[in-house]
Coordinates of C-alpha atoms in Angstrom, one line a residue:
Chain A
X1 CA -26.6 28.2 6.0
X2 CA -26.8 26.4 9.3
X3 CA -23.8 26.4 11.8
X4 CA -23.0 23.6 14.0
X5 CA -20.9 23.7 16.7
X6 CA -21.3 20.7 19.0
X7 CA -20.2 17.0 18.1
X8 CA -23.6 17.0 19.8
X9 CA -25.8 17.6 17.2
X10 CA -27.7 15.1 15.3
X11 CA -26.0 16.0 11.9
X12 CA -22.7 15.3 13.2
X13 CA -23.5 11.8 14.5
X14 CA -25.1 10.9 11.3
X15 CA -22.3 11.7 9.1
X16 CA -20.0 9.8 11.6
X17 CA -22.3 6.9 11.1
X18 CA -20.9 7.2 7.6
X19 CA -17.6 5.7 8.8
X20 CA -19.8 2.3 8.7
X21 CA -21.5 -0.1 6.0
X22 CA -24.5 0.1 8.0
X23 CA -24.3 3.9 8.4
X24 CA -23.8 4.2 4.5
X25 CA -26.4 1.9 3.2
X26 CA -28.8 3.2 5.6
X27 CA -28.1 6.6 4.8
X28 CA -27.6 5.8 1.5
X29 CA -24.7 8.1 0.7
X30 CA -21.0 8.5 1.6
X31 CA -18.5 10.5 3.2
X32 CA -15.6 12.7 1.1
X33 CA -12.7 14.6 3.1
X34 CA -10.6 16.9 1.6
X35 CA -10.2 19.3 -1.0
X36 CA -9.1 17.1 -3.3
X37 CA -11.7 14.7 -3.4
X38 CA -15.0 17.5 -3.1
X39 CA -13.3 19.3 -5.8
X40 CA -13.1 15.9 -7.8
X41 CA -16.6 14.8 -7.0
X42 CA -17.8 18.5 -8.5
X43 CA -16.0 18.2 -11.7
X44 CA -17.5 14.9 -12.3
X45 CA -21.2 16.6 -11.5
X46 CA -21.7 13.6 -9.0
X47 CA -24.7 13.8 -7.1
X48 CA -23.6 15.8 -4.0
X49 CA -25.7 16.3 -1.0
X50 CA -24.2 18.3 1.5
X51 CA -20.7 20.4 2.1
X52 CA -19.9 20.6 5.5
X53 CA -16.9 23.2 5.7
X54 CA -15.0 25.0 9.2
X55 CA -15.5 29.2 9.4
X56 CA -12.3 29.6 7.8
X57 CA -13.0 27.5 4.8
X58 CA -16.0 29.5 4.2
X59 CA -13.9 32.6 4.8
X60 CA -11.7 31.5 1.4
X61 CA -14.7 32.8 -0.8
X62 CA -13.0 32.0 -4.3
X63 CA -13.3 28.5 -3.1
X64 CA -16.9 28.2 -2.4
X65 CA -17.9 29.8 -5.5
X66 CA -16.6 26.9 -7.3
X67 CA -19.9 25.2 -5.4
X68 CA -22.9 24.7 -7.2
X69 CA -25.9 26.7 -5.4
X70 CA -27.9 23.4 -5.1
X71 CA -25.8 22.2 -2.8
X72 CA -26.6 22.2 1.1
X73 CA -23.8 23.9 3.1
X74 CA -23.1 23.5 6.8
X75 CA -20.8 25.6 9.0
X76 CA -19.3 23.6 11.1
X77 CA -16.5 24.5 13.9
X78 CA -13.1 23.2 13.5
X79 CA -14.2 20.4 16.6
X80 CA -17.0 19.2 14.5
X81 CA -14.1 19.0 11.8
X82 CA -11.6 17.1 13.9
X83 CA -15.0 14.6 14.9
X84 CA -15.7 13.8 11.5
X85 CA -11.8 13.8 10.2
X86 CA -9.8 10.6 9.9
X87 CA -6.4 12.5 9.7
X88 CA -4.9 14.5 13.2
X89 CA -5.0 17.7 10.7
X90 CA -7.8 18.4 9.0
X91 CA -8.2 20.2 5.6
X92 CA -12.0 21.3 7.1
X93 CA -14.3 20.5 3.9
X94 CA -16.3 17.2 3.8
X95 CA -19.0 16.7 1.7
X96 CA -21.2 14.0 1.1
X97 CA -22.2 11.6 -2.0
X98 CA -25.4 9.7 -2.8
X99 CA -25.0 6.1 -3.5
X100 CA -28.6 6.6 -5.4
X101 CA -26.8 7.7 -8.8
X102 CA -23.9 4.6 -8.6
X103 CA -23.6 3.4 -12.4
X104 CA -25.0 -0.1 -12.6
X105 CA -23.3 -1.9 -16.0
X106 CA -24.3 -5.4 -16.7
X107 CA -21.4 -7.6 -17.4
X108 CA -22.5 -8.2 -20.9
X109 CA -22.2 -4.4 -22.2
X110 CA -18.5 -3.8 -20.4
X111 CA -16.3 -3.2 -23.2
X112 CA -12.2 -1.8 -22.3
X113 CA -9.6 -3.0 -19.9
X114 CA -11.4 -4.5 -16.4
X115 CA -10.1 -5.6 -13.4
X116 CA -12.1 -7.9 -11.4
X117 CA -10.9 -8.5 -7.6
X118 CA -12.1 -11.2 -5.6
X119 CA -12.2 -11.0 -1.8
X120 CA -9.6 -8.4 -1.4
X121 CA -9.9 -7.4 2.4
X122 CA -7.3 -4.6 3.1
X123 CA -9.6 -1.3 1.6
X124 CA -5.6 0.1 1.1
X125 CA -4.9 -2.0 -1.6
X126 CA -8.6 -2.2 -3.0
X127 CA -8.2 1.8 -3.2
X128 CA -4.5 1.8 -4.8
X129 CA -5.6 -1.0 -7.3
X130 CA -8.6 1.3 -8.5
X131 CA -6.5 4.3 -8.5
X132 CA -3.4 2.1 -10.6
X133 CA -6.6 1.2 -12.8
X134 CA -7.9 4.2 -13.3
X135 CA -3.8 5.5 -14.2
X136 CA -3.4 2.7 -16.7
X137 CA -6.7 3.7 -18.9
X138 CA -9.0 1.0 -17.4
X139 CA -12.9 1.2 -17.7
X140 CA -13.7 0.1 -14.3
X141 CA -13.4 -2.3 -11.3
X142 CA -15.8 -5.1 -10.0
X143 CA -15.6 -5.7 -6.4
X144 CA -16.8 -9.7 -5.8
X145 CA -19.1 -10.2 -3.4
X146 CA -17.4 -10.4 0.1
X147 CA -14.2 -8.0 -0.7
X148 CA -14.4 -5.2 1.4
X149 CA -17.0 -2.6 1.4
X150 CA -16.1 0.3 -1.5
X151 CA -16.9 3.1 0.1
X152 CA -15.0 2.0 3.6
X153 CA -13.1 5.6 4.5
X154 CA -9.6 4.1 3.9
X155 CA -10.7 2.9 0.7
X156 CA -12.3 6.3 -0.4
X157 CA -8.8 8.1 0.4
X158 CA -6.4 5.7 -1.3
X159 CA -8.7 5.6 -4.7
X160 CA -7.9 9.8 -4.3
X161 CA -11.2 10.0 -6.3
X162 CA -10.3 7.4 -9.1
X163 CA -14.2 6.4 -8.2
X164 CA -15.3 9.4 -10.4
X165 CA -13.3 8.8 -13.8
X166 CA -13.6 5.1 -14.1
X167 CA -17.2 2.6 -13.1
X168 CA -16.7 0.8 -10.0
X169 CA -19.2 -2.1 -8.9
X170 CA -19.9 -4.8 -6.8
X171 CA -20.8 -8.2 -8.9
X172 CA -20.4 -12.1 -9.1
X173 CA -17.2 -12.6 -10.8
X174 CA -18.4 -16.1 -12.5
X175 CA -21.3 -13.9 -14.2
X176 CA -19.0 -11.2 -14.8
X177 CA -16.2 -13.5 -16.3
X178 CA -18.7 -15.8 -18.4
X179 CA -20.0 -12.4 -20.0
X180 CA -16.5 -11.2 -20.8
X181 CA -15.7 -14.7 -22.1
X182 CA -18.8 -14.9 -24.6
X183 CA -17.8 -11.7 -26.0
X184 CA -14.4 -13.2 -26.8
X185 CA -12.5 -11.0 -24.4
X186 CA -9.9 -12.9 -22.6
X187 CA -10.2 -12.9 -18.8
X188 CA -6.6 -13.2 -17.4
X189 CA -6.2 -14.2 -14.0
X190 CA -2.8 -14.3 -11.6
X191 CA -1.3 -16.7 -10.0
X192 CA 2.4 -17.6 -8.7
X193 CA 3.0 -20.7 -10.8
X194 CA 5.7 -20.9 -13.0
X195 CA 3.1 -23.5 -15.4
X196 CA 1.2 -19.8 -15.9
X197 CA 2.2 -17.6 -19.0
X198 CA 4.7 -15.4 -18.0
X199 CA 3.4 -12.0 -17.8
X200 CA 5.9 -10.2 -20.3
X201 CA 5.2 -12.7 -23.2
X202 CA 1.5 -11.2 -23.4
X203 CA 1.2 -8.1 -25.4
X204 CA -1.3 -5.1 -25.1
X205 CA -5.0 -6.1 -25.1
X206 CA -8.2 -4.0 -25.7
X207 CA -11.1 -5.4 -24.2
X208 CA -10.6 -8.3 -21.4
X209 CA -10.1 -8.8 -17.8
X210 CA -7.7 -9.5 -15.0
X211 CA -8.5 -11.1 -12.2
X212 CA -6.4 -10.6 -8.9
X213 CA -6.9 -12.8 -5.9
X214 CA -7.4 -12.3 -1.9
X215 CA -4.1 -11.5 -0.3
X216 CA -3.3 -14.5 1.7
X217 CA -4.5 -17.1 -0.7
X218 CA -4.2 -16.1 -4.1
X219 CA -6.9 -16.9 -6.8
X220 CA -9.2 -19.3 -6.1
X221 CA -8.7 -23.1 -7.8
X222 CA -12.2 -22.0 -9.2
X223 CA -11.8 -18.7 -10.5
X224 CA -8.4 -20.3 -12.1
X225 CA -9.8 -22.5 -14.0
X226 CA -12.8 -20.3 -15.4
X227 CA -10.0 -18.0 -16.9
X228 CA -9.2 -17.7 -20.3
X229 CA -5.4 -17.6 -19.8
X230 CA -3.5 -17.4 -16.1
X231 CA 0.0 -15.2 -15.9
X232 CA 2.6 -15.0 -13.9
X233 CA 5.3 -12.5 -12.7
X234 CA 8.9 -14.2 -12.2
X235 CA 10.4 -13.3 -9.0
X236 CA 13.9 -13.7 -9.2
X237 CA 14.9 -12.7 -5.9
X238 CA 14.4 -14.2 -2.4
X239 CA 10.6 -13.1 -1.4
X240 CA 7.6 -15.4 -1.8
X241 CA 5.4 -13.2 -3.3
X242 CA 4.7 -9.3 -4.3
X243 CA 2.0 -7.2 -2.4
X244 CA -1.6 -7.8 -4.2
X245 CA -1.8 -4.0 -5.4
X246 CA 1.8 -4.2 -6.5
X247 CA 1.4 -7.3 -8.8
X248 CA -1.5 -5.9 -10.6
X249 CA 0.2 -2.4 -11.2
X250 CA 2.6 -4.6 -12.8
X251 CA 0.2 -6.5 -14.6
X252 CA -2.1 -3.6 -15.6
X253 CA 0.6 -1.6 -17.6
X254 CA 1.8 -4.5 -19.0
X255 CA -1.6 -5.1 -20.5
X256 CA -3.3 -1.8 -21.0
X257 CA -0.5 0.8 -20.9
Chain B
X1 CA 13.5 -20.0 31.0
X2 CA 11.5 -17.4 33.0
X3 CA 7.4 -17.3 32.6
X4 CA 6.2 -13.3 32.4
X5 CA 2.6 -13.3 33.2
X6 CA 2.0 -9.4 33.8
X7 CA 2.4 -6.5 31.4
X8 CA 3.6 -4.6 34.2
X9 CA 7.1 -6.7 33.8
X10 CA 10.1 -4.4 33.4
X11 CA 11.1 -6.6 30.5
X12 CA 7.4 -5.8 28.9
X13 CA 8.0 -2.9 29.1
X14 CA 11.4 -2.5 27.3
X15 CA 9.8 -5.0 24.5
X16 CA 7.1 -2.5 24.0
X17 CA 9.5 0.7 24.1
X18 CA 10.6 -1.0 20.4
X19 CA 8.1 0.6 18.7
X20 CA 9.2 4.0 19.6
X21 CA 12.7 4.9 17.2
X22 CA 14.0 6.8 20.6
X23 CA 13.5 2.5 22.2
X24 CA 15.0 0.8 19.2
X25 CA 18.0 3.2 19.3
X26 CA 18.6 2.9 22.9
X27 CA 18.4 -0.6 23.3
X28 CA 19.9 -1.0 20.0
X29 CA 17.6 -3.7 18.8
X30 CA 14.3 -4.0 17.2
X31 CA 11.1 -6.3 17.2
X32 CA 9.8 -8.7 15.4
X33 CA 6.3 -10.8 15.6
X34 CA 4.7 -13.9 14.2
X35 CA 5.9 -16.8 13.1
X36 CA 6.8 -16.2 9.3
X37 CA 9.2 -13.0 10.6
X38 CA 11.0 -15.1 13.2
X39 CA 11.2 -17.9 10.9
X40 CA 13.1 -16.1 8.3
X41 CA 15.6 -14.4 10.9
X42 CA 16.3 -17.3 12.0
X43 CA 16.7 -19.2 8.7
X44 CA 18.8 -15.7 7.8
X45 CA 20.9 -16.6 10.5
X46 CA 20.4 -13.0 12.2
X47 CA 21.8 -11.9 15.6
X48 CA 18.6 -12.8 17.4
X49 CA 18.3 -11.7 21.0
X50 CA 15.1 -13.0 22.8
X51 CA 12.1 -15.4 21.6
X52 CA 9.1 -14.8 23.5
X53 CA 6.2 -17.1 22.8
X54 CA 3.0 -18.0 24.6
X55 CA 2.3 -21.3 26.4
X56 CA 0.2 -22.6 23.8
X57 CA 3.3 -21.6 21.1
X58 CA 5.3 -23.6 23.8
X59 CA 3.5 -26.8 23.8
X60 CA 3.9 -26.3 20.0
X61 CA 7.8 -28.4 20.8
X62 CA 7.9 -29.4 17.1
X63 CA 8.3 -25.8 16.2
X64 CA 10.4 -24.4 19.3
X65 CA 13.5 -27.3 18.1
X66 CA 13.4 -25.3 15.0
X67 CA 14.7 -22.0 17.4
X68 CA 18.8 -22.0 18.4
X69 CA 19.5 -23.2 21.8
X70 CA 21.5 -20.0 22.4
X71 CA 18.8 -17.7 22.2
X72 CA 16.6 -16.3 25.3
X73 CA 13.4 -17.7 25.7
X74 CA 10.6 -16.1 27.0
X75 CA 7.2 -18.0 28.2
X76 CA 4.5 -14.8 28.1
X77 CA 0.9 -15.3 29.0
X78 CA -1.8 -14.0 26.2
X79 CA -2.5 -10.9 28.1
X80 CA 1.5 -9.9 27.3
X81 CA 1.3 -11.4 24.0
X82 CA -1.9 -8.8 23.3
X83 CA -0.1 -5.9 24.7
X84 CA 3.3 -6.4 22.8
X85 CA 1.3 -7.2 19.1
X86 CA 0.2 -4.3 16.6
X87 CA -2.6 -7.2 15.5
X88 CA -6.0 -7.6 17.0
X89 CA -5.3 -11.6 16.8
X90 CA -1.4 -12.3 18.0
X91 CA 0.0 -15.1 16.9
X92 CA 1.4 -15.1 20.3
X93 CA 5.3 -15.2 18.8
X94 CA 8.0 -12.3 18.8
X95 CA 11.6 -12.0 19.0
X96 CA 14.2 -8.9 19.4
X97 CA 16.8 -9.1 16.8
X98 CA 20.2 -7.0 17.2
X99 CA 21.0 -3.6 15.4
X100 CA 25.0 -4.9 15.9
X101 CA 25.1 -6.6 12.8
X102 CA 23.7 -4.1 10.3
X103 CA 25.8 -4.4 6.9
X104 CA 27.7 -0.9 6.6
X105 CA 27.9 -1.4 3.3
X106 CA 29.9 1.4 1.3
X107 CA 28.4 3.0 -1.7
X108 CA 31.5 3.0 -3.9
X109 CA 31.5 -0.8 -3.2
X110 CA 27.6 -1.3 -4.2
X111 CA 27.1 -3.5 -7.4
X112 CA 23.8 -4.7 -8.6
X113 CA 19.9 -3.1 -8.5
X114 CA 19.8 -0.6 -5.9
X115 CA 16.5 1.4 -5.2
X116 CA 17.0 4.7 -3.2
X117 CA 14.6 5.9 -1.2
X118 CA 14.2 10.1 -1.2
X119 CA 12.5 11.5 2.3
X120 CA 10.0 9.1 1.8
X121 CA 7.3 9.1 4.6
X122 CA 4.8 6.4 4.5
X123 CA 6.4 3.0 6.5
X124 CA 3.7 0.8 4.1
X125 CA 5.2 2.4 1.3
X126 CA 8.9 2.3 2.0
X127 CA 8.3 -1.9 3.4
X128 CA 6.1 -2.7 0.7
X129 CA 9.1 -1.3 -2.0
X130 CA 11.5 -3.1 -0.2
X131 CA 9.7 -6.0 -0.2
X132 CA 9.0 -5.5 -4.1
X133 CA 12.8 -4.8 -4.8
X134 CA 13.8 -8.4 -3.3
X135 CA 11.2 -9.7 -5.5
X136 CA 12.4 -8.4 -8.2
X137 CA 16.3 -9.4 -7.0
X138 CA 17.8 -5.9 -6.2
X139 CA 21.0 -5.7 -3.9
X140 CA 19.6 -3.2 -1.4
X141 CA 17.9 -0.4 -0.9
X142 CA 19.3 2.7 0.3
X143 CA 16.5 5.3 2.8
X144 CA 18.0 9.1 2.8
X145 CA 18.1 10.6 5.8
X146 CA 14.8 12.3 6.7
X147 CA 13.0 9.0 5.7
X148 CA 10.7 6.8 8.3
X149 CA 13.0 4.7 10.6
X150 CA 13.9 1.8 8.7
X151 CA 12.8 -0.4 12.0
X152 CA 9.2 1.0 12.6
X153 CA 6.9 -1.7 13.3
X154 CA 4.8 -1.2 10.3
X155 CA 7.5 -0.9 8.1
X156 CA 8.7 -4.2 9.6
X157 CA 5.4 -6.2 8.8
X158 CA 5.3 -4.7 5.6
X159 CA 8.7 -5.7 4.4
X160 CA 7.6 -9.6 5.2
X161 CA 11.3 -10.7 6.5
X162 CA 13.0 -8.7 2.9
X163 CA 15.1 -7.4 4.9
X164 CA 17.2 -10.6 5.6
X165 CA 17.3 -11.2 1.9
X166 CA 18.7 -8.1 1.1
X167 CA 20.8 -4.8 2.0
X168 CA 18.8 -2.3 3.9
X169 CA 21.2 1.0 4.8
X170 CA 20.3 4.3 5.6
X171 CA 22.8 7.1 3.6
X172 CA 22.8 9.9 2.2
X173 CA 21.6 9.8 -1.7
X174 CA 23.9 12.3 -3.2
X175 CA 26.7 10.3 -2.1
X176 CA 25.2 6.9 -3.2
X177 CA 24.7 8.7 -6.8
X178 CA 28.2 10.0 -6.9
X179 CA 29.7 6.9 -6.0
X180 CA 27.5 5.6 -8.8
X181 CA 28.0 7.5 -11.8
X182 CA 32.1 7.2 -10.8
X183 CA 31.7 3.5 -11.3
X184 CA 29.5 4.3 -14.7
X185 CA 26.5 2.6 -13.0
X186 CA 23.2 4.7 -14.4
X187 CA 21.5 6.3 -11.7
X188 CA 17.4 6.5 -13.0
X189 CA 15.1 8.8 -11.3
X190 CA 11.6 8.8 -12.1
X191 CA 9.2 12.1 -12.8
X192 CA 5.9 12.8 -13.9
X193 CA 7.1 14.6 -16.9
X194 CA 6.9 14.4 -20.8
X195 CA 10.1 15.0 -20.9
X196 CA 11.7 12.5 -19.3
X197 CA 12.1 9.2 -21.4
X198 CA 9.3 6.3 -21.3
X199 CA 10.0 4.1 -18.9
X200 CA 9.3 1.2 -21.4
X201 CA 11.7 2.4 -23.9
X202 CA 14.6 1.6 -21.2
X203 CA 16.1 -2.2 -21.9
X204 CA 17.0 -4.1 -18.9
X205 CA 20.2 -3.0 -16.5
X206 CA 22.3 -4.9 -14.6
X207 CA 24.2 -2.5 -12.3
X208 CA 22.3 0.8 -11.8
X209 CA 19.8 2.9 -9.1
X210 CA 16.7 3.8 -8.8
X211 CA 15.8 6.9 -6.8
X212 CA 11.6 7.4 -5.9
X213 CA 10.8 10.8 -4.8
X214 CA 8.7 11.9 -1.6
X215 CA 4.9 10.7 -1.8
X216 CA 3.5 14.4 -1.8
X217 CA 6.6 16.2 -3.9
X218 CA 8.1 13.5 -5.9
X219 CA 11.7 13.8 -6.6
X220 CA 13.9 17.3 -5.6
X221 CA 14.8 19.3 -8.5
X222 CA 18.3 18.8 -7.3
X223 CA 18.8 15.1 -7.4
X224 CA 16.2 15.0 -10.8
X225 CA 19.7 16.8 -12.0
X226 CA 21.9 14.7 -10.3
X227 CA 20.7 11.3 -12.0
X228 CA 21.9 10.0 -15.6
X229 CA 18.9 9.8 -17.3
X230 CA 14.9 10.2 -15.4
X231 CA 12.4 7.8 -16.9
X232 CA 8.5 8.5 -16.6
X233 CA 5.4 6.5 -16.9
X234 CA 2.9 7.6 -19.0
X235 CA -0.7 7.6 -17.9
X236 CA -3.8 6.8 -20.2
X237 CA -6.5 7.5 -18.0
X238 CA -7.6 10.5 -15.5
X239 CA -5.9 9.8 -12.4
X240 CA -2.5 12.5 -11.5
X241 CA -0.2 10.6 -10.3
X242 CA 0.9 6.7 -9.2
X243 CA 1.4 5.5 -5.9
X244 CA 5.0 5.9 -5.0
X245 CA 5.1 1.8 -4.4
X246 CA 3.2 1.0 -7.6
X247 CA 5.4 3.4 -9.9
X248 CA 8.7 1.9 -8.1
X249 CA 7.2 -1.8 -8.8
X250 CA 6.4 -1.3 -12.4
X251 CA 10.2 0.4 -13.1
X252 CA 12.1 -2.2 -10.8
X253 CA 10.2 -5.1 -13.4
X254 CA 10.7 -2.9 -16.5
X255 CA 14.6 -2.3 -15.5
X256 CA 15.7 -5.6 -13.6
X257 CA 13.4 -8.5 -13.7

């Protein structure tokens, strides 16, 4: 096992790199912090690359055993932690995940409860909705083309490894929603417009879609009128809208729950 | 009206104390920024102290009739604009409102939604509930004491202006549920536990509480046996747990909207 000490050293600036899209599609793989999220990534037998863990980690042997052999494993020292961490205290275990093995459906075979967002910028509410989704029983996420980058660190920690129980990918919502469509399962979209269905007259669905729009601006006109049905939540009280990840938690258990 | 060009002001400096709770408290006032916040503190008719705006917001004179003659006005240059903002791209508009005027509302007095807030941490979390429970036309909400400063800046921009629509008091929760159950107003907790009773088999209420637990621990053992009756949400699919915001979104819709 190799032990690095300096933020120096070549490893260490590579997996910082991963903080980046062009660090991560370069390398090709991801960055995990934390316990929780190794531990998760094992128990789903993703393809793991490298565990990069401070002295006193390794000193906690019950822990490591839990590592398959295969794995690479790094010393590191607890400044190399701090240099790779995003929180003022870390946990000291990091590992990284290849991007090679990513799950790549086509629209036309997704069957179960979907949720389709379209340019959602904030990676915080990309990574609640996937975790809400993953909660609710959903069968995965597709990310349109110009939302924010899925494995963006703030997104990784907020899905709390929701990424390895339900399929998350990055497609063109019009090819995605015409596939759903074709296979008769509705595609509901959201939108704050009292001539939508209200949200609590539409009962528990199998197989379909919900479509939640960019913060600021809502659905798009287009992607409104290429649902099946559009919903609405009533707001009864004095604010103009709900937060994005908020609605469709509402909307998800409504549907799927 | 008095032009500040250099963040080395003495005035710039006090704005910028604000974001500390030790500033807020001592000057007994808090800040807000862009337009949509000082809109609605206005429109709420709140105790505002000082506008500061840019020049460009200044040349803007359809918008600065909209702002009460009585109230300070600042001209800033960008530079102090950039150093008072939390946002890369200021809108270049702030104003200090009053803590004077808080509501001291009394709990035995309380009628209506309430959601209380247990030791909860996160300021996104705690603005983007209270945001959520005007939605969703609560009374107030009600932060124990341990909980993130009600007038943190993030806390602030998360609440989107909420907090003029409705009561926001810090209290202590075991009083607030007293005071409650004396005026037969259910007080619901929420646990992630079989044995509490599905949240979706609870009708609508009109007077009643909510209390959501801390983010890491959920809700105390002691106030879980305090309330009338804890609902929980079941989960279909892998993930643990619910974002604290999301779970208190889906129950405020379920039990009030």
């Amino acid at each position: 096992m190799k032990y690095i000490q300096s933020t120096g050293n070549q490893s260490v600036k590579n997996w910082k790199k991963l903080q980046t899209k062009k660090g991560r599609s370069r390398q090709n793989k991801y960055l995990l912090e934390g316990w929780h999220l190794v531990n998760e990534a094992i128990k789903a037998n993703k393809n793991i690359l490298e565990i990069m863990a401070t002295t006193t980690v390794f000193e906690q042997t019950s822990t490591q055993n839990l590592w398959p052999e295969e794995i690479e494993r790094f010393e590191i020292s607890d400044e190399v932690a701090h240099q790779l961490s995003a929180t003022p205290s870390p946990q000291g275990v990091f590992a990284t995940v290849s991007l090679d093995d990513e799950l790549k459906i086509s629209p036309t075979s997704a069957t179960g409860a979907w949720l389709f967002l379209d340019t959602i910028q904030d990676p915080g509410n990309v990574g609640t909705m996937v975790r809400t989704a993953d909660a609710a029983g959903f069968s995965g996420v597709v990310l349109s083309q110009g939302s924010v980058d899925m494995y963006q660190p703030k997104l990784v920690r907020s899905m709390q490894g929701s990424q390895f129980h339900i399929q998350l990918v990055e497609g063109d919502l019009r090819e995605w929603t015409a596939a759903f469509k074709k296979n008769h399962f509705p595609v509901f979209g959201s939108e704050l417009n009292e001539q939508a269905r209200r949200y609590d007259q539409v009962g528990r669905h199998e197989d379909f879609a919900l479509v939640m729009g960019n913060e600021g601006n809502g659905l798009s006109q287009e992607m409104l009128s290429e649902t099946s049905m559009n919903l609405y939540i009533p707001l009864t009280g004095q604010a103009e809208s709900l937060n994005v990840a908020i609605a469709a938690g509402i909307l998800m258990f409504k549907l799927r729950a």
